[in-house]
């Protein structure tokens, strides 16, 4: 673990990401970091002037993980020396989203709790697609990074300047705009949306339709048993229709969810119910698709400016996997179980050295190769670097503009 | 020669006026006219009023605001609030439209204007007061804005000169026709729907939150009928900014001792209808509140806590907000910290000691104010949640059991729960259903309470043990417990008294 933070962790890129400029600013210096130590003590309000100091402290304390909080109005370490407490308040933080597969436990059949597999990871793929497109198209955000959380979820960091400086009210507005699945374990139907569907929802529904057929009906087979099928029936509006469906399915046990889903329309057409409201049925079916595919956000993370979230590239203490960024362009190919772990990465460094010895001639390039470039972490760090330079570029343009305005002011 | 500052008065002209003349000189400022019924309260009033008027106008406005706040605490719908407020407004703070033939328009508007500013002075001193003041003033403004008639409203809006929205061009209307059509629900296809405004989405967070606007690249397309929301948001943000400034200027208020006592008096009288549970963590006399006794006591719990208790016993686990809501309730009925830790430890019997100590112990201690920041420790942790809080904050998500069953359950599950609590009477169940449909969750809960304690309430009333004051509507889960416990133990208590 120590060698990971010593040799592999991309400190410089992390610094640039949070600092938004090459020279240290308050964006980094007044930023809160929180360490979870080996004995599970939780150390809040740490702050560092530069990436080197952060690195030094991480190596000294060897936290099992560390989290990133907001930029405060003053240095978090000095917060107790201030005369009035209101002078210490959070100013800005990336807008964050947290999606966790445990929230899908009532609809996934392959795994539960902390375990995941590639089947249920598809829920995450759909969720990222829906949220990402909404943030980009609806809200106009550009710098969005998705990060695998190391075990069973993913985080989004929206890093646009506008997003960072939003207050709690605006964060809450976005979070609720995106939240569709509401209700506790006892509230029954969890999707209750107005008709006609909001453009965001009809777009989401378009994205999710095929996933529903393939990844939910085929793969998860959520209504295989009679008991599970009862859950489906409870979401349908027409009692007579439900009765005939129930009879049909009892007669043929082991019918797959795909067929059962098709049965709904087939039976409805035969006129099993005289007063069938075909529109209500269609809407109920849409709601079911949403309930089984729409992203389930851990909304509290997004609502508050001062919420902390695990930093990218930290090692997940339980699995040993590195929290790597997810490439949204190749979202479908992302394999959470194939993400490099600390052990595999360290082994790769050793192997790389061995490999280099065998070849001859490339001595010059060998001198300046960083350790992470020798491993399978490289594509992820490269991706992170591109992402960060994108932010800095935008930030730079804004800054130059401001300077120019200042120039014109004095004469 | 030195450059002159424009704001500086020429030294030769300074104080030419004799102070006696100055006091009675004609004012420099223009007298305020009130062309519109509504007011953004941008300029402070300048004319003279008597001290009696000062006090009386403030008190009248305060009555209105206090009543308005009470409406929101009782969870009244906007329509109900409007009808409830109408007589009160007519009595204390009437405000007629230009078209009405009322001759007192000016004095009405003047009173509205002055009273607003007086209260602004009175309520700018603390953060809490400022927040409450801007909240109720916004409610009042919204109510009036919505009741204003159409032509006067648009005249008022255009007089505001708000530059942050632009009309949507026909070109854009055609391009996003399908999306915009989805925003106008089928019924309301009337005249106002033709107009659309384009604003930065940050200007209308509440519309975004409830998905009532179409968003594209950070711009919100707001239908004409939602204009009020934008105006109201602007009203609030301006008022908040102004209150902040007032608060800063307050210490320097050039004032003799005539106004300050009135202002202090006013802010003290802005009482909240008491939805907080005041009596702290005292257990009812004679009750044995311990970890081992919770199962037994749970018969006195309201539905929300009863459900949490059942979920906890069934799953041996509760999620975060469930734990928080339940811990604070238990704290409120008098369970002390040690017993509470013991209760949670034994209830989470599926987890190891280690996990419990790491993940749950701290939260329980935090709720009791045993750990945490200075203010948390000094304040003894959080206070138990009121119905208001449970109903409005943090609705339960997947797998969560907190919240109010009357609100957050569907009817079937609610009926099952209420039946499990011992209600089998059909008329009561029907009543609960109707209350739920009308969103009168308090009523449903009190209905169940009254049914479960029918005999005892009658006895208590007949024998005059509890006054009807003590039996008014329950708005706090801990009150539910306390009253239930007292009622069920009526006989025992009186026995004790007789012996003594």
Short mmCIF file of N, CA and C in Angstrom, two decimals, chain B residues 232-344:
data_model
loop_
_atom_site.label_atom_id
_atom_site.label_comp_id
_atom_site.label_asym_id
_atom_site.label_seq_id
_atom_site.Cartn_x
_atom_site.Cartn_y
_atom_site.Cartn_z
N UNK B 232 -41.31 35.60 -7.72
CA UNK B 232 -41.22 35.32 -6.30
C UNK B 232 -39.78 35.03 -5.89
N UNK B 233 -39.08 34.27 -6.74
CA UNK B 233 -37.68 33.96 -6.42
C UNK B 233 -36.86 35.24 -6.35
N UNK B 234 -37.15 36.15 -7.27
CA UNK B 234 -36.43 37.42 -7.26
C UNK B 234 -36.76 38.21 -6.00
N UNK B 235 -38.02 38.17 -5.61
CA UNK B 235 -38.45 38.86 -4.39
C UNK B 235 -37.65 38.34 -3.20
N UNK B 236 -37.59 37.02 -3.08
CA UNK B 236 -36.90 36.42 -1.94
C UNK B 236 -35.43 36.80 -1.94
N UNK B 237 -34.80 36.69 -3.10
CA UNK B 237 -33.36 36.91 -3.08
C UNK B 237 -33.06 38.38 -2.76
N UNK B 238 -33.90 39.28 -3.26
CA UNK B 238 -33.67 40.69 -2.92
C UNK B 238 -33.89 40.94 -1.45
N UNK B 239 -34.97 40.34 -0.92
CA UNK B 239 -35.28 40.55 0.48
C UNK B 239 -34.16 40.03 1.37
N UNK B 240 -33.64 38.86 1.01
CA UNK B 240 -32.56 38.29 1.83
C UNK B 240 -31.34 39.20 1.83
N UNK B 241 -31.05 39.71 0.65
CA UNK B 241 -29.89 40.59 0.55
C UNK B 241 -30.10 41.84 1.40
N UNK B 242 -31.31 42.39 1.31
CA UNK B 242 -31.61 43.60 2.07
C UNK B 242 -31.56 43.36 3.57
N UNK B 243 -32.07 42.19 3.98
CA UNK B 243 -32.07 41.88 5.41
C UNK B 243 -30.65 41.81 5.94
N UNK B 244 -29.80 41.22 5.12
CA UNK B 244 -28.39 41.11 5.49
C UNK B 244 -27.81 42.51 5.72
N UNK B 245 -28.12 43.42 4.79
CA UNK B 245 -27.60 44.78 4.91
C UNK B 245 -28.19 45.48 6.14
N UNK B 246 -29.49 45.28 6.36
CA UNK B 246 -30.12 45.88 7.52
C UNK B 246 -29.45 45.41 8.80
N UNK B 247 -29.16 44.12 8.84
CA UNK B 247 -28.55 43.55 10.04
C UNK B 247 -27.22 44.23 10.31
N UNK B 248 -26.48 44.50 9.24
CA UNK B 248 -25.18 45.12 9.44
C UNK B 248 -25.32 46.57 9.89
N UNK B 249 -26.38 47.23 9.40
CA UNK B 249 -26.55 48.64 9.73
C UNK B 249 -27.18 48.83 11.10
N UNK B 250 -27.79 47.78 11.60
CA UNK B 250 -28.60 47.90 12.82
C UNK B 250 -27.83 48.46 14.02
N UNK B 251 -26.61 47.98 14.29
CA UNK B 251 -25.91 48.52 15.46
C UNK B 251 -25.68 50.03 15.37
N UNK B 252 -25.64 50.54 14.14
CA UNK B 252 -25.36 51.96 13.97
C UNK B 252 -26.64 52.78 13.85
N UNK B 253 -27.74 52.15 14.17
CA UNK B 253 -29.03 52.83 14.03
C UNK B 253 -29.02 54.06 14.92
N UNK B 254 -29.25 55.21 14.30
CA UNK B 254 -29.23 56.46 15.05
C UNK B 254 -30.58 56.61 15.72
N UNK B 255 -30.65 56.18 16.94
CA UNK B 255 -31.98 56.03 17.52
C UNK B 255 -31.95 56.41 18.98
N UNK B 256 -32.97 57.10 19.42
CA UNK B 256 -33.11 57.28 20.86
C UNK B 256 -33.86 56.07 21.39
N UNK B 257 -34.34 56.10 22.60
CA UNK B 257 -34.90 54.89 23.18
C UNK B 257 -36.40 54.77 22.95
N UNK B 258 -36.88 55.30 21.83
CA UNK B 258 -38.31 55.13 21.59
C UNK B 258 -38.62 53.88 20.77
N UNK B 259 -37.79 53.65 19.75
CA UNK B 259 -38.10 52.55 18.84
C UNK B 259 -37.54 51.21 19.31
N UNK B 260 -36.34 51.23 19.85
CA UNK B 260 -35.69 49.97 20.20
C UNK B 260 -36.56 49.05 21.05
N UNK B 261 -37.18 49.57 22.15
CA UNK B 261 -38.02 48.65 22.94
C UNK B 261 -39.16 48.06 22.12
N UNK B 262 -39.75 48.87 21.26
CA UNK B 262 -40.85 48.34 20.43
C UNK B 262 -40.33 47.23 19.53
N UNK B 263 -39.19 47.48 18.92
CA UNK B 263 -38.64 46.49 18.00
C UNK B 263 -38.30 45.19 18.73
N UNK B 264 -37.68 45.34 19.89
CA UNK B 264 -37.33 44.13 20.65
C UNK B 264 -38.58 43.35 21.03
N UNK B 265 -39.56 44.11 21.45
CA UNK B 265 -40.80 43.49 21.85
C UNK B 265 -41.42 42.70 20.69
N UNK B 266 -41.38 43.33 19.52
CA UNK B 266 -41.97 42.69 18.34
C UNK B 266 -41.28 41.37 18.02
N UNK B 267 -39.96 41.39 18.01
CA UNK B 267 -39.26 40.17 17.60
C UNK B 267 -39.47 39.05 18.61
N UNK B 268 -39.68 39.45 19.87
CA UNK B 268 -39.91 38.40 20.87
C UNK B 268 -41.29 37.77 20.68
N UNK B 269 -42.21 38.59 20.19
CA UNK B 269 -43.57 38.09 20.07
C UNK B 269 -43.82 37.26 18.82
N UNK B 270 -42.81 37.13 18.02
CA UNK B 270 -42.96 36.33 16.80
C UNK B 270 -42.85 34.87 17.20
N UNK B 271 -43.85 34.41 17.92
CA UNK B 271 -43.74 33.07 18.50
C UNK B 271 -44.10 32.01 17.47
N UNK B 272 -43.42 30.92 17.59
CA UNK B 272 -43.73 29.79 16.75
C UNK B 272 -44.85 29.01 17.40
N UNK B 273 -45.84 28.61 16.63
CA UNK B 273 -46.78 27.66 17.20
C UNK B 273 -45.97 26.42 17.58
N UNK B 274 -46.12 26.02 18.79
CA UNK B 274 -45.11 25.12 19.34
C UNK B 274 -45.21 23.72 18.78
N UNK B 275 -44.32 23.41 17.85
CA UNK B 275 -44.31 22.05 17.35
C UNK B 275 -43.12 21.30 17.90
N UNK B 276 -42.32 22.00 18.66
CA UNK B 276 -41.18 21.31 19.26
C UNK B 276 -41.62 20.66 20.57
N UNK B 277 -40.95 19.61 20.92
CA UNK B 277 -41.30 18.90 22.14
C UNK B 277 -40.48 19.50 23.24
N UNK B 278 -41.13 20.19 24.15
CA UNK B 278 -40.40 21.03 25.07
C UNK B 278 -39.92 20.32 26.32
N UNK B 279 -40.67 19.37 26.79
CA UNK B 279 -40.41 18.90 28.15
C UNK B 279 -39.12 18.09 28.26
N UNK B 280 -38.29 18.13 27.24
CA UNK B 280 -36.99 17.48 27.34
C UNK B 280 -37.12 15.98 27.41
N UNK B 281 -36.25 15.38 28.13
CA UNK B 281 -36.23 13.93 28.12
C UNK B 281 -36.74 13.36 29.44
N UNK B 282 -37.80 13.94 29.93
CA UNK B 282 -38.33 13.38 31.17
C UNK B 282 -39.35 12.30 30.85
N UNK B 283 -39.20 11.21 31.47
CA UNK B 283 -40.14 10.12 31.27
C UNK B 283 -41.39 10.39 32.10
N UNK B 284 -42.55 9.89 31.64
CA UNK B 284 -43.74 10.02 32.47
C UNK B 284 -43.51 9.32 33.81
N UNK B 285 -44.12 9.87 34.85
CA UNK B 285 -43.88 9.32 36.19
C UNK B 285 -44.22 7.83 36.23
N UNK B 286 -43.39 7.08 36.86
CA UNK B 286 -43.70 5.67 37.07
C UNK B 286 -43.30 4.77 35.93
N UNK B 287 -42.96 5.35 34.77
CA UNK B 287 -42.61 4.49 33.64
C UNK B 287 -41.18 4.01 33.79
N UNK B 288 -41.01 2.74 33.50
CA UNK B 288 -39.65 2.23 33.56
C UNK B 288 -39.11 2.19 32.13
N UNK B 289 -38.24 3.15 31.82
CA UNK B 289 -37.74 3.26 30.45
C UNK B 289 -36.36 2.62 30.41
N UNK B 290 -36.27 1.42 29.91
CA UNK B 290 -34.97 0.77 29.80
C UNK B 290 -34.94 -0.03 28.51
N UNK B 291 -33.74 -0.43 28.13
CA UNK B 291 -33.57 -1.15 26.87
C UNK B 291 -34.47 -2.39 26.83
N UNK B 292 -34.55 -3.06 27.95
CA UNK B 292 -35.30 -4.32 27.98
C UNK B 292 -36.80 -4.09 27.88
N UNK B 293 -37.21 -2.88 28.20
CA UNK B 293 -38.64 -2.62 28.30
C UNK B 293 -39.24 -2.04 27.01
N UNK B 294 -38.38 -1.79 26.01
CA UNK B 294 -38.87 -1.09 24.81
C UNK B 294 -39.97 -1.90 24.10
N UNK B 295 -39.77 -3.21 24.00
CA UNK B 295 -40.79 -4.03 23.33
C UNK B 295 -42.15 -3.83 23.97
N UNK B 296 -42.13 -3.77 25.28
CA UNK B 296 -43.35 -3.60 26.04
C UNK B 296 -43.94 -2.22 25.82
N UNK B 297 -43.06 -1.23 25.81
CA UNK B 297 -43.54 0.15 25.65
C UNK B 297 -44.03 0.44 24.24
N UNK B 298 -43.58 -0.38 23.28
CA UNK B 298 -43.84 -0.04 21.88
C UNK B 298 -45.34 -0.03 21.58
N UNK B 299 -46.17 -0.56 22.45
CA UNK B 299 -47.62 -0.46 22.23
C UNK B 299 -48.09 0.98 22.32
N UNK B 300 -47.28 1.85 22.95
CA UNK B 300 -47.68 3.24 23.05
C UNK B 300 -47.10 4.08 21.93
N UNK B 301 -46.39 3.47 20.99
CA UNK B 301 -45.72 4.25 19.96
C UNK B 301 -46.69 4.61 18.83
N UNK B 302 -46.48 5.79 18.24
CA UNK B 302 -47.26 6.14 17.04
C UNK B 302 -46.81 5.27 15.86
N UNK B 303 -47.57 5.32 14.78
CA UNK B 303 -47.33 4.42 13.66
C UNK B 303 -45.90 4.50 13.12
N UNK B 304 -45.36 5.73 13.05
CA UNK B 304 -44.02 5.88 12.47
C UNK B 304 -43.00 5.11 13.28
N UNK B 305 -43.10 5.23 14.63
CA UNK B 305 -42.11 4.58 15.49
C UNK B 305 -42.42 3.09 15.61
N UNK B 306 -43.70 2.78 15.62
CA UNK B 306 -44.09 1.38 15.66
C UNK B 306 -43.52 0.65 14.45
N UNK B 307 -43.60 1.30 13.30
CA UNK B 307 -43.07 0.70 12.08
C UNK B 307 -41.56 0.53 12.17
N UNK B 308 -40.87 1.54 12.69
CA UNK B 308 -39.42 1.42 12.84
C UNK B 308 -39.07 0.27 13.77
N UNK B 309 -39.85 0.17 14.84
CA UNK B 309 -39.58 -0.90 15.80
C UNK B 309 -39.81 -2.27 15.16
N UNK B 310 -40.90 -2.39 14.42
CA UNK B 310 -41.18 -3.66 13.75
C UNK B 310 -40.08 -3.99 12.74
N UNK B 311 -39.67 -2.98 11.95
CA UNK B 311 -38.62 -3.22 10.96
C UNK B 311 -37.33 -3.64 11.64
N UNK B 312 -37.04 -2.99 12.74
CA UNK B 312 -35.81 -3.30 13.47
C UNK B 312 -35.85 -4.73 13.99
N UNK B 313 -36.98 -5.13 14.53
CA UNK B 313 -37.09 -6.49 15.07
C UNK B 313 -37.06 -7.51 13.92
N UNK B 314 -37.61 -7.15 12.77
CA UNK B 314 -37.67 -8.10 11.67
C UNK B 314 -36.30 -8.27 11.01
N UNK B 315 -35.61 -7.11 10.73
CA UNK B 315 -34.36 -7.18 9.97
C UNK B 315 -33.11 -7.14 10.85
N UNK B 316 -33.31 -6.85 12.14
CA UNK B 316 -32.17 -6.61 13.03
C UNK B 316 -31.28 -5.51 12.47
N UNK B 317 -31.89 -4.59 11.73
CA UNK B 317 -31.11 -3.49 11.15
C UNK B 317 -32.04 -2.36 10.75
N UNK B 318 -31.52 -1.12 10.81
CA UNK B 318 -32.23 0.02 10.25
C UNK B 318 -31.21 0.88 9.53
N UNK B 319 -31.66 1.52 8.46
CA UNK B 319 -30.74 2.41 7.75
C UNK B 319 -30.59 3.73 8.50
N UNK B 320 -29.69 4.57 7.99
CA UNK B 320 -29.25 5.72 8.77
C UNK B 320 -30.38 6.61 9.30
N UNK B 321 -31.25 7.07 8.40
CA UNK B 321 -32.29 7.99 8.87
C UNK B 321 -33.29 7.30 9.78
N UNK B 322 -33.48 6.02 9.57
CA UNK B 322 -34.34 5.26 10.47
C UNK B 322 -33.74 5.23 11.87
N UNK B 323 -32.45 4.96 11.93
CA UNK B 323 -31.78 4.94 13.24
C UNK B 323 -31.87 6.29 13.91
N UNK B 324 -31.65 7.35 13.09
CA UNK B 324 -31.65 8.69 13.66
C UNK B 324 -33.04 9.03 14.23
N UNK B 325 -34.05 8.81 13.42
CA UNK B 325 -35.41 9.14 13.84
C UNK B 325 -35.79 8.35 15.09
N UNK B 326 -35.42 7.09 15.11
CA UNK B 326 -35.82 6.23 16.24
C UNK B 326 -35.00 6.53 17.49
N UNK B 327 -33.70 6.73 17.32
CA UNK B 327 -32.85 7.04 18.47
C UNK B 327 -33.35 8.29 19.18
N UNK B 328 -33.65 9.33 18.39
CA UNK B 328 -34.07 10.59 18.99
C UNK B 328 -35.43 10.45 19.67
N UNK B 329 -36.28 9.65 19.09
CA UNK B 329 -37.57 9.41 19.73
C UNK B 329 -37.36 8.72 21.08
N UNK B 330 -36.52 7.70 21.07
CA UNK B 330 -36.26 6.97 22.32
C UNK B 330 -35.61 7.87 23.36
N UNK B 331 -34.72 8.72 22.86
CA UNK B 331 -34.12 9.69 23.77
C UNK B 331 -35.21 10.58 24.37
N UNK B 332 -36.17 10.96 23.53
CA UNK B 332 -37.24 11.82 23.97
C UNK B 332 -38.16 11.17 25.00
N UNK B 333 -38.33 9.86 24.92
CA UNK B 333 -39.20 9.24 25.91
C UNK B 333 -38.44 8.95 27.20
N UNK B 334 -37.16 9.23 27.22
CA UNK B 334 -36.42 9.13 28.48
C UNK B 334 -35.43 8.00 28.56
N UNK B 335 -35.09 7.41 27.43
CA UNK B 335 -34.08 6.36 27.44
C UNK B 335 -32.71 7.03 27.50
N UNK B 336 -31.92 6.70 28.50
CA UNK B 336 -30.63 7.38 28.59
C UNK B 336 -29.60 6.74 27.66
N UNK B 337 -28.43 7.37 27.60
CA UNK B 337 -27.44 6.96 26.60
C UNK B 337 -26.99 5.51 26.78
N UNK B 338 -26.71 5.13 28.01
CA UNK B 338 -26.22 3.75 28.20
C UNK B 338 -27.28 2.75 27.75
N UNK B 339 -28.51 3.01 28.18
CA UNK B 339 -29.59 2.08 27.82
C UNK B 339 -29.78 2.07 26.31
N UNK B 340 -29.65 3.26 25.71
CA UNK B 340 -29.86 3.35 24.27
C UNK B 340 -28.80 2.55 23.53
N UNK B 341 -27.55 2.67 23.97
CA UNK B 341 -26.48 1.90 23.33
C UNK B 341 -26.74 0.41 23.50
N UNK B 342 -27.21 0.06 24.69
CA UNK B 342 -27.50 -1.35 24.95
C UNK B 342 -28.62 -1.85 24.04
N UNK B 343 -29.64 -0.98 23.90
CA UNK B 343 -30.77 -1.33 23.05
C UNK B 343 -30.32 -1.56 21.61
N UNK B 344 -29.53 -0.64 21.09
CA UNK B 344 -29.12 -0.77 19.68
C UNK B 344 -28.17 -1.95 19.51
#
